[in-house]
Amino acid sequence: MNNFIKHKGLVVPLYRANIDTDQIIPKQFLKSIERTGFGQFLFYDWRFDENGVEKTDFVLNQPRYKNASILLTGKNFGCGSSREHAPWSLEDFGFRVVIASAFADIFYNNCLKVGILPVVLDEEVIAESVRKAETVEDYQLTIDLENCKIFDEHGFETAFSIDDFRRYCLLNGLDDIGLTLQYETEIADFENTRPGWKNFARGT
Amino acid sequence: MKTLYDKIWDAHIVHEETGKPALLYVDLHLIHEVTTPQAFAGLRLANRKVRRPDLTFATLDHAIPTIDRNLPFNDKIAEKQVEALRKNCEEFGIKLFDLDRIEQGIIHVFGPEQGLVQPGQTIVCGDSHTSTHGAFGALAFGIGTSEVEHVFATQTLPQSRSKNMLIKVEGELPFGVTAKDVILAIINEIGTDGATGYVIEYAGAVFENLSMEGRMTVCNMSIEAGARAGLIAPDEKTFEYLKDKPFVPKGKNWEKAVEYWQTLKTDDDAKFDKVVEIEAETLAPFVTWGTSPGMSVKVSENVPDLTDAKNETERKSFERAFEYMALNPAQKVEEIEIDRAFIGSCTNSRIEDLREAAKVIKGYKINEKVSAMIVPGSMQIKKQAEEEGLAQIFVDAGFEWRDAGCSMCLAMNEDILQSGERCASTSNRNFEGRQGRGGRTHLVSPSMAAAAAIAGHFVDVRNWKFND
């Protein structure tokens, strides 16, 4: 997994509540058996019309937000399906950070596995940042995961919180499976001490 | 004193230390074609094996066609994905219930039907509707593909404990009100993020009286309220449903299992972090009008007006939803005309759902401007519905009668709405484009979808004239 220490980047506001994973990446693109190449399909139905032509009024298509790496969005972002293709497509498109007042549970976990940092801030703070991202040309934020701080160059600074262990894993780009395999003996013990009928799935 | 959730959690801790998520053992890993290929590729890359192929079960459901399955797929990319699962299952020693098997079906219909899902288990699947299995008193939740790979390699998952929420619905459901309406009402009440960070336990007379199929419908849509999982304590009905299913323990082991399962209930004085109470008598058949499962009203009501929005953000989402759904504020629900009807999905494709639909449909023909399909949840249900004569009722009325799969719930195969088409659907998500780009989805119960298909518009099934 990519590690995440500090990131400074251009902010794009997509300020709607309840953006679901079907919007982030529509189902017709889930048939690929690869892990890469999903960025071109990100927000597909919003970015392109029915003939595949870019919709110029959609915020991600506006020249001023090209190369944005921080997505500022509404509450309950990533609700719906568990598809990890959603953070894969965000990452492949160039996003490193998503900021919302609340995230859907599975999506939040998936982001951490992919190395995208989901940052939770108060709704009022987000609304204010949206205003800046809309009005200030080339509005950038810096997210410092080591110190759990987020700030801009216009005097804004606030702290955010994230589970300590998750933060540690992100900072070091640690592979969960590798960590878990340290407990191999305990896993084997757990399996060996279960009564046979609980170690089921044999129908006997 | 513990909740049911706490009990299951505690029984599965492999390793726990302060400041880290607990490592939980996974009893059952269900897999399908869409969210696994990259996980298998990860295993191969790291030269790892599936630790417990005997606790891992596969079927095909998401991307497969629901007609002409003996022919090569029209969709070659989907076919490649299906082939990949076959190859992966063979290589890693996992049992796959393929398209030629009577057991094949939607993964969340298949698991319970085979008795793989049992009380007190931890169950995961790369699919958010894994919450379905909470109906058996199992802790079941959806995971992403990286986590699928983690479970393959270790049979465990690092997890942080959720909070406990109790949703109590007491009383008796009025005539015409089903499990689907109960869960739509709950989501309407608490919101689509109302249970984020929680595991819900559903309790009270209404859930006790629901069949296992109804309980699955309720737990299935827990995710639509943002919950990590939904749970219903197992009881005699649960044991009766499971008895003699292929994968449940047999003989003496069955007795031991039931003895343990009977302990799986929340202690009387256990504390919940949040409690929601709803009176069954206040419920009615629900219809979603917008693009989020919480946007619903009773069928006898009007869709909301913009002035009903609680704040500016909600007003904006109302406006957007009205525009996408081509509805007017305060429009009467019963005046909304439909083009399509879909009865199926892991929410509502079980035998009881089909019986409910058949009761409404019997003796009628679908409206001439509506096209409608019924997609059973498994090939076993398909067979049963044919034996019970339900299939004949559907076909006589003009419904298409398909093979088992996810079908138009997520429209990954060819079962798809055309832009602008409006559908009465028994599925679980009414997101923009969910059933096809530009398609307009209204979530309802099977009886409401059946009635709408016949009338050509939404009708209150409580006033339906049944042909017994």
Short mmCIF file of N, CA, C and O in Angstrom, two decimals, chain B residues 185-290:
data_model
loop_
_atom_site.label_atom_id
_atom_site.label_comp_id
_atom_site.label_asym_id
_atom_site.label_seq_id
_atom_site.Cartn_x
_atom_site.Cartn_y
_atom_site.Cartn_z
N ALA B 185 -39.52 2.05 6.30
CA ALA B 185 -39.98 3.01 7.32
C ALA B 185 -38.84 3.34 8.29
O ALA B 185 -38.67 4.50 8.68
N ILE B 186 -38.07 2.32 8.67
CA ILE B 186 -36.95 2.53 9.60
C ILE B 186 -35.91 3.46 8.96
O ILE B 186 -35.44 4.41 9.59
N ILE B 187 -35.58 3.21 7.70
CA ILE B 187 -34.57 4.05 7.03
C ILE B 187 -35.09 5.48 6.89
O ILE B 187 -34.36 6.45 7.08
N ASN B 188 -36.38 5.58 6.59
CA ASN B 188 -37.00 6.90 6.50
C ASN B 188 -36.88 7.63 7.84
O ASN B 188 -36.57 8.82 7.88
N GLU B 189 -37.07 6.90 8.91
CA GLU B 189 -37.05 7.48 10.26
C GLU B 189 -35.64 7.88 10.69
O GLU B 189 -35.42 8.99 11.15
N ILE B 190 -34.66 6.99 10.52
CA ILE B 190 -33.33 7.29 11.08
C ILE B 190 -32.36 7.88 10.06
O ILE B 190 -31.33 8.41 10.43
N GLY B 191 -32.69 7.77 8.77
CA GLY B 191 -31.83 8.35 7.73
C GLY B 191 -30.81 7.36 7.21
O GLY B 191 -30.50 6.36 7.87
N THR B 192 -30.27 7.66 6.02
CA THR B 192 -29.35 6.71 5.38
C THR B 192 -27.99 6.66 6.06
O THR B 192 -27.19 5.79 5.76
N ASP B 193 -27.73 7.60 6.97
CA ASP B 193 -26.51 7.47 7.77
C ASP B 193 -26.86 7.38 9.26
O ASP B 193 -26.00 7.55 10.12
N GLY B 194 -28.12 7.07 9.53
CA GLY B 194 -28.60 7.04 10.92
C GLY B 194 -27.94 5.97 11.76
O GLY B 194 -27.89 6.07 12.98
N ALA B 195 -27.44 4.92 11.13
CA ALA B 195 -26.85 3.82 11.89
C ALA B 195 -25.36 3.65 11.59
O ALA B 195 -24.77 2.63 11.93
N THR B 196 -24.75 4.69 10.98
CA THR B 196 -23.31 4.60 10.70
C THR B 196 -22.55 4.47 12.03
O THR B 196 -22.78 5.24 12.95
N GLY B 197 -21.68 3.48 12.10
CA GLY B 197 -20.92 3.24 13.33
C GLY B 197 -21.60 2.28 14.29
O GLY B 197 -21.05 1.95 15.34
N TYR B 198 -22.81 1.82 13.92
CA TYR B 198 -23.57 0.93 14.80
C TYR B 198 -23.79 -0.44 14.16
O TYR B 198 -23.78 -0.58 12.94
N VAL B 199 -24.05 -1.41 15.05
CA VAL B 199 -24.69 -2.64 14.64
C VAL B 199 -26.10 -2.58 15.20
O VAL B 199 -26.28 -2.25 16.38
N ILE B 200 -27.08 -2.82 14.35
CA ILE B 200 -28.48 -2.73 14.79
C ILE B 200 -28.95 -4.10 15.27
O ILE B 200 -28.73 -5.10 14.60
N GLU B 201 -29.62 -4.13 16.40
CA GLU B 201 -30.39 -5.34 16.74
C GLU B 201 -31.87 -4.98 16.62
O GLU B 201 -32.34 -4.01 17.19
N TYR B 202 -32.58 -5.78 15.82
CA TYR B 202 -34.02 -5.58 15.64
C TYR B 202 -34.73 -6.48 16.64
O TYR B 202 -34.47 -7.69 16.70
N ALA B 203 -35.62 -5.88 17.45
CA ALA B 203 -36.34 -6.69 18.45
C ALA B 203 -37.78 -6.21 18.54
O ALA B 203 -38.13 -5.13 18.07
N GLY B 204 -38.61 -7.04 19.14
CA GLY B 204 -40.02 -6.71 19.31
C GLY B 204 -40.89 -7.68 18.54
O GLY B 204 -40.40 -8.47 17.71
N ALA B 205 -42.17 -7.59 18.82
CA ALA B 205 -43.12 -8.58 18.30
C ALA B 205 -43.10 -8.69 16.78
O ALA B 205 -43.24 -9.78 16.22
N VAL B 206 -42.92 -7.55 16.10
CA VAL B 206 -42.99 -7.58 14.64
C VAL B 206 -41.92 -8.50 14.06
O VAL B 206 -42.19 -9.31 13.18
N PHE B 207 -40.70 -8.40 14.57
CA PHE B 207 -39.61 -9.24 14.04
C PHE B 207 -39.76 -10.69 14.49
O PHE B 207 -39.42 -11.61 13.75
N GLU B 208 -40.28 -10.87 15.72
CA GLU B 208 -40.52 -12.23 16.18
C GLU B 208 -41.54 -12.92 15.27
O GLU B 208 -41.42 -14.11 14.98
N ASN B 209 -42.52 -12.17 14.83
CA ASN B 209 -43.57 -12.76 14.00
C ASN B 209 -43.22 -12.88 12.52
O ASN B 209 -43.91 -13.56 11.77
N LEU B 210 -42.16 -12.19 12.11
CA LEU B 210 -41.78 -12.30 10.70
C LEU B 210 -41.21 -13.69 10.41
O LEU B 210 -40.57 -14.30 11.27
N SER B 211 -41.41 -14.16 9.19
CA SER B 211 -40.77 -15.40 8.74
C SER B 211 -39.27 -15.15 8.60
O SER B 211 -38.82 -14.00 8.63
N MET B 212 -38.49 -16.20 8.39
CA MET B 212 -37.05 -16.02 8.17
C MET B 212 -36.81 -15.18 6.91
O MET B 212 -35.90 -14.36 6.87
N GLU B 213 -37.67 -15.36 5.91
CA GLU B 213 -37.53 -14.58 4.67
C GLU B 213 -37.72 -13.09 4.97
O GLU B 213 -36.96 -12.25 4.50
N GLY B 214 -38.74 -12.79 5.76
CA GLY B 214 -39.01 -11.40 6.13
C GLY B 214 -37.87 -10.82 6.94
O GLY B 214 -37.46 -9.67 6.74
N ARG B 215 -37.34 -11.61 7.86
CA ARG B 215 -36.21 -11.14 8.68
C ARG B 215 -35.00 -10.85 7.79
O ARG B 215 -34.25 -9.90 8.03
N MET B 216 -34.81 -11.67 6.77
CA MET B 216 -33.67 -11.43 5.86
C MET B 216 -33.88 -10.12 5.09
O MET B 216 -32.93 -9.37 4.87
N THR B 217 -35.12 -9.86 4.68
CA THR B 217 -35.41 -8.60 3.98
C THR B 217 -35.03 -7.41 4.85
O THR B 217 -34.42 -6.45 4.38
N VAL B 218 -35.38 -7.48 6.13
CA VAL B 218 -35.09 -6.37 7.05
C VAL B 218 -33.58 -6.22 7.23
O VAL B 218 -33.03 -5.13 7.02
N CYS B 219 -32.90 -7.31 7.59
CA CYS B 219 -31.45 -7.22 7.86
C CYS B 219 -30.69 -6.82 6.60
O CYS B 219 -29.70 -6.09 6.68
N ASN B 220 -31.15 -7.29 5.46
CA ASN B 220 -30.53 -6.98 4.17
C ASN B 220 -30.32 -5.49 3.99
O ASN B 220 -29.27 -5.03 3.54
N MET B 221 -31.34 -4.70 4.33
CA MET B 221 -31.27 -3.26 4.06
C MET B 221 -30.72 -2.45 5.26
O MET B 221 -30.75 -1.22 5.23
N SER B 222 -30.16 -3.14 6.25
CA SER B 222 -29.50 -2.43 7.36
C SER B 222 -28.42 -1.51 6.81
O SER B 222 -28.19 -0.41 7.32
N ILE B 223 -27.74 -1.98 5.77
CA ILE B 223 -26.65 -1.21 5.17
C ILE B 223 -27.18 0.11 4.57
O ILE B 223 -26.48 1.11 4.54
N GLU B 224 -28.44 0.10 4.16
CA GLU B 224 -29.03 1.33 3.59
C GLU B 224 -29.28 2.38 4.68
O GLU B 224 -29.56 3.54 4.37
N ALA B 225 -29.19 1.97 5.95
CA ALA B 225 -29.24 2.94 7.04
C ALA B 225 -27.83 3.23 7.54
O ALA B 225 -27.65 3.91 8.55
N GLY B 226 -26.83 2.68 6.86
CA GLY B 226 -25.43 2.94 7.20
C GLY B 226 -24.85 1.97 8.21
O GLY B 226 -23.67 2.09 8.57
N ALA B 227 -25.65 1.00 8.70
CA ALA B 227 -25.18 0.12 9.77
C ALA B 227 -24.08 -0.82 9.28
O ALA B 227 -24.06 -1.21 8.11
N ARG B 228 -23.20 -1.19 10.20
CA ARG B 228 -22.18 -2.21 9.89
C ARG B 228 -22.88 -3.55 9.68
O ARG B 228 -22.54 -4.32 8.80
N ALA B 229 -23.88 -3.82 10.53
CA ALA B 229 -24.62 -5.08 10.41
C ALA B 229 -25.97 -4.92 11.08
O ALA B 229 -26.19 -3.97 11.83
N GLY B 230 -26.88 -5.85 10.80
CA GLY B 230 -28.17 -5.93 11.49
C GLY B 230 -28.29 -7.31 12.08
O GLY B 230 -27.76 -8.27 11.51
N LEU B 231 -28.97 -7.42 13.20
CA LEU B 231 -29.08 -8.72 13.88
C LEU B 231 -30.49 -8.96 14.37
O LEU B 231 -31.16 -8.02 14.82
N ILE B 232 -30.92 -10.21 14.31
CA ILE B 232 -32.15 -10.61 14.98
C ILE B 232 -31.81 -11.89 15.76
O ILE B 232 -31.19 -12.81 15.20
N ALA B 233 -32.16 -11.93 17.02
CA ALA B 233 -31.81 -13.09 17.85
C ALA B 233 -32.45 -14.35 17.27
O ALA B 233 -33.61 -14.34 16.87
N PRO B 234 -31.71 -15.45 17.23
CA PRO B 234 -32.27 -16.70 16.70
C PRO B 234 -33.32 -17.27 17.66
O PRO B 234 -33.23 -17.08 18.87
N ASP B 235 -34.33 -17.92 17.09
CA ASP B 235 -35.38 -18.55 17.90
C ASP B 235 -35.81 -19.86 17.23
O ASP B 235 -35.16 -20.31 16.27
N GLU B 236 -36.89 -20.42 17.71
CA GLU B 236 -37.35 -21.71 17.17
C GLU B 236 -37.55 -21.66 15.65
O GLU B 236 -37.32 -22.62 14.94
N LYS B 237 -38.04 -20.49 15.19
CA LYS B 237 -38.27 -20.33 13.76
C LYS B 237 -36.96 -20.46 12.97
O LYS B 237 -36.91 -21.06 11.90
N THR B 238 -35.90 -19.89 13.56
CA THR B 238 -34.57 -19.97 12.93
C THR B 238 -34.12 -21.42 12.84
O THR B 238 -33.64 -21.88 11.80
N PHE B 239 -34.27 -22.13 13.97
CA PHE B 239 -33.80 -23.52 14.02
C PHE B 239 -34.62 -24.39 13.06
O PHE B 239 -34.08 -25.25 12.37
N GLU B 240 -35.92 -24.12 13.03
CA GLU B 240 -36.81 -24.87 12.14
C GLU B 240 -36.39 -24.67 10.67
O GLU B 240 -36.35 -25.62 9.89
N TYR B 241 -36.08 -23.42 10.33
CA TYR B 241 -35.66 -23.11 8.95
C TYR B 241 -34.38 -23.87 8.60
O TYR B 241 -34.22 -24.39 7.49
N LEU B 242 -33.45 -23.94 9.56
CA LEU B 242 -32.13 -24.50 9.27
C LEU B 242 -32.09 -26.02 9.28
O LEU B 242 -31.28 -26.64 8.60
N LYS B 243 -32.98 -26.61 10.09
CA LYS B 243 -32.90 -28.06 10.30
C LYS B 243 -32.88 -28.81 8.96
O LYS B 243 -33.67 -28.53 8.07
N ASP B 244 -31.95 -29.72 8.86
CA ASP B 244 -31.79 -30.59 7.68
C ASP B 244 -31.29 -29.87 6.42
O ASP B 244 -31.25 -30.48 5.35
N LYS B 245 -30.93 -28.62 6.53
CA LYS B 245 -30.30 -27.97 5.37
C LYS B 245 -28.92 -28.63 5.17
O LYS B 245 -28.30 -29.11 6.13
N PRO B 246 -28.44 -28.68 3.92
CA PRO B 246 -27.24 -29.47 3.62
C PRO B 246 -26.04 -29.25 4.56
O PRO B 246 -25.42 -30.20 4.98
N PHE B 247 -25.73 -27.99 4.91
CA PHE B 247 -24.48 -27.76 5.63
C PHE B 247 -24.63 -27.59 7.14
O PHE B 247 -23.66 -27.29 7.82
N VAL B 248 -25.82 -27.75 7.69
CA VAL B 248 -25.95 -27.60 9.15
C VAL B 248 -25.49 -28.90 9.82
O VAL B 248 -25.51 -29.97 9.21
N PRO B 249 -25.08 -28.80 11.10
CA PRO B 249 -24.66 -30.00 11.82
C PRO B 249 -25.81 -31.02 11.88
O PRO B 249 -26.98 -30.63 11.85
N LYS B 250 -25.45 -32.27 11.98
CA LYS B 250 -26.46 -33.33 12.00
C LYS B 250 -26.39 -34.12 13.32
O LYS B 250 -25.36 -34.13 13.98
N GLY B 251 -27.47 -34.80 13.66
CA GLY B 251 -27.50 -35.72 14.80
C GLY B 251 -27.15 -35.03 16.12
O GLY B 251 -27.71 -34.00 16.46
N LYS B 252 -26.20 -35.62 16.84
CA LYS B 252 -25.78 -35.08 18.15
C LYS B 252 -25.23 -33.66 18.01
O LYS B 252 -25.44 -32.81 18.87
N ASN B 253 -24.51 -33.41 16.93
CA ASN B 253 -23.94 -32.08 16.71
C ASN B 253 -25.02 -31.02 16.52
O ASN B 253 -24.86 -29.87 16.90
N TRP B 254 -26.13 -31.43 15.92
CA TRP B 254 -27.27 -30.51 15.77
C TRP B 254 -27.78 -30.09 17.15
O TRP B 254 -27.99 -28.92 17.43
N GLU B 255 -27.91 -31.09 18.03
CA GLU B 255 -28.40 -30.79 19.38
C GLU B 255 -27.47 -29.84 20.11
O GLU B 255 -27.91 -28.89 20.76
N LYS B 256 -26.16 -30.09 19.99
CA LYS B 256 -25.17 -29.21 20.64
C LYS B 256 -25.25 -27.80 20.05
O LYS B 256 -25.17 -26.81 20.78
N ALA B 257 -25.42 -27.75 18.75
CA ALA B 257 -25.49 -26.45 18.09
C ALA B 257 -26.70 -25.67 18.58
O ALA B 257 -26.59 -24.51 18.98
N VAL B 258 -27.86 -26.32 18.60
CA VAL B 258 -29.09 -25.63 19.02
C VAL B 258 -28.96 -25.16 20.48
O VAL B 258 -29.35 -24.04 20.82
N GLU B 259 -28.34 -26.00 21.30
CA GLU B 259 -28.13 -25.63 22.70
C GLU B 259 -27.33 -24.32 22.78
O GLU B 259 -27.64 -23.43 23.56
N TYR B 260 -26.30 -24.23 21.97
CA TYR B 260 -25.48 -23.01 21.95
C TYR B 260 -26.27 -21.84 21.35
O TYR B 260 -26.28 -20.73 21.89
N TRP B 261 -26.96 -22.09 20.27
CA TRP B 261 -27.71 -21.02 19.59
C TRP B 261 -28.75 -20.40 20.52
O TRP B 261 -29.05 -19.21 20.42
N GLN B 262 -29.30 -21.23 21.42
CA GLN B 262 -30.33 -20.71 22.34
C GLN B 262 -29.76 -19.68 23.32
O GLN B 262 -30.51 -18.92 23.91
N THR B 263 -28.44 -19.67 23.49
CA THR B 263 -27.83 -18.68 24.40
C THR B 263 -27.60 -17.35 23.70
O THR B 263 -27.21 -16.37 24.33
N LEU B 264 -27.84 -17.31 22.41
CA LEU B 264 -27.51 -16.11 21.62
C LEU B 264 -28.64 -15.10 21.66
O LEU B 264 -29.43 -14.96 20.73
N LYS B 265 -28.75 -14.42 22.78
CA LYS B 265 -29.69 -13.30 22.86
C LYS B 265 -29.15 -12.25 23.80
O LYS B 265 -28.33 -12.55 24.67
N THR B 266 -29.61 -11.05 23.63
CA THR B 266 -29.17 -9.94 24.46
C THR B 266 -29.66 -10.13 25.90
O THR B 266 -30.83 -10.46 26.11
N ASP B 267 -28.76 -9.95 26.86
CA ASP B 267 -29.15 -10.05 28.27
C ASP B 267 -30.16 -8.96 28.60
O ASP B 267 -30.09 -7.85 28.05
N ASP B 268 -31.05 -9.29 29.54
CA ASP B 268 -32.16 -8.37 29.86
C ASP B 268 -31.71 -6.95 30.20
O ASP B 268 -32.33 -5.99 29.78
N ASP B 269 -30.62 -6.84 30.95
CA ASP B 269 -30.23 -5.48 31.36
C ASP B 269 -29.04 -4.93 30.57
O ASP B 269 -28.37 -4.01 31.02
N ALA B 270 -28.80 -5.50 29.40
CA ALA B 270 -27.72 -4.97 28.56
C ALA B 270 -28.08 -3.56 28.08
O ALA B 270 -29.25 -3.25 27.87
N LYS B 271 -27.05 -2.74 27.92
CA LYS B 271 -27.30 -1.34 27.53
C LYS B 271 -27.02 -1.14 26.03
O LYS B 271 -26.02 -1.63 25.51
N PHE B 272 -27.88 -0.38 25.40
CA PHE B 272 -27.66 0.01 24.01
C PHE B 272 -27.26 1.48 23.96
O PHE B 272 -27.70 2.27 24.79
N ASP B 273 -26.43 1.83 23.00
CA ASP B 273 -26.00 3.22 22.86
C ASP B 273 -27.11 4.09 22.30
O ASP B 273 -27.14 5.30 22.47
N LYS B 274 -28.03 3.44 21.57
CA LYS B 274 -29.13 4.20 20.98
C LYS B 274 -30.34 3.27 20.84
O LYS B 274 -30.16 2.09 20.50
N VAL B 275 -31.52 3.79 21.12
CA VAL B 275 -32.73 2.98 21.00
C VAL B 275 -33.75 3.73 20.15
O VAL B 275 -33.97 4.93 20.34
N VAL B 276 -34.32 3.04 19.19
CA VAL B 276 -35.37 3.64 18.35
C VAL B 276 -36.61 2.76 18.48
O VAL B 276 -36.51 1.54 18.39
N GLU B 277 -37.75 3.38 18.74
CA GLU B 277 -38.97 2.58 18.87
C GLU B 277 -40.00 3.03 17.85
O GLU B 277 -40.21 4.22 17.64
N ILE B 278 -40.62 2.06 17.22
CA ILE B 278 -41.63 2.36 16.20
C ILE B 278 -42.86 1.49 16.50
O ILE B 278 -42.71 0.33 16.90
N GLU B 279 -44.04 2.05 16.32
CA GLU B 279 -45.27 1.29 16.54
C GLU B 279 -45.72 0.70 15.20
O GLU B 279 -45.89 1.42 14.22
N ALA B 280 -45.93 -0.59 15.20
CA ALA B 280 -46.31 -1.28 13.96
C ALA B 280 -47.60 -0.70 13.37
O ALA B 280 -47.74 -0.60 12.14
N GLU B 281 -48.52 -0.32 14.22
CA GLU B 281 -49.83 0.15 13.75
C GLU B 281 -49.73 1.41 12.90
O GLU B 281 -50.63 1.72 12.12
N THR B 282 -48.63 2.16 13.06
CA THR B 282 -48.50 3.42 12.30
C THR B 282 -47.95 3.17 10.89
O THR B 282 -47.84 4.11 10.10
N LEU B 283 -47.58 1.92 10.58
CA LEU B 283 -46.91 1.65 9.30
C LEU B 283 -47.91 1.39 8.17
O LEU B 283 -49.06 1.02 8.39
N ALA B 284 -47.44 1.62 6.95
CA ALA B 284 -48.25 1.43 5.75
C ALA B 284 -47.30 0.98 4.64
O ALA B 284 -46.09 1.02 4.82
N PRO B 285 -47.81 0.56 3.49
CA PRO B 285 -46.89 0.26 2.37
C PRO B 285 -46.13 1.53 1.97
O PRO B 285 -46.73 2.60 1.85
N PHE B 286 -44.82 1.40 1.80
CA PHE B 286 -43.98 2.55 1.47
C PHE B 286 -43.54 2.49 0.00
O PHE B 286 -43.39 1.43 -0.59
N VAL B 287 -43.32 3.69 -0.56
CA VAL B 287 -42.78 3.82 -1.91
C VAL B 287 -41.66 4.87 -1.84
O VAL B 287 -41.87 5.94 -1.27
N THR B 288 -40.49 4.56 -2.38
CA THR B 288 -39.47 5.62 -2.43
C THR B 288 -39.76 6.51 -3.63
O THR B 288 -40.19 6.03 -4.68
N TRP B 289 -39.54 7.79 -3.46
CA TRP B 289 -39.81 8.74 -4.55
C TRP B 289 -38.53 9.35 -5.09
O TRP B 289 -38.52 9.92 -6.19
N GLY B 290 -37.41 9.23 -4.32
CA GLY B 290 -36.19 9.96 -4.69
C GLY B 290 -35.05 9.04 -5.08
O GLY B 290 -35.27 7.93 -5.56
#
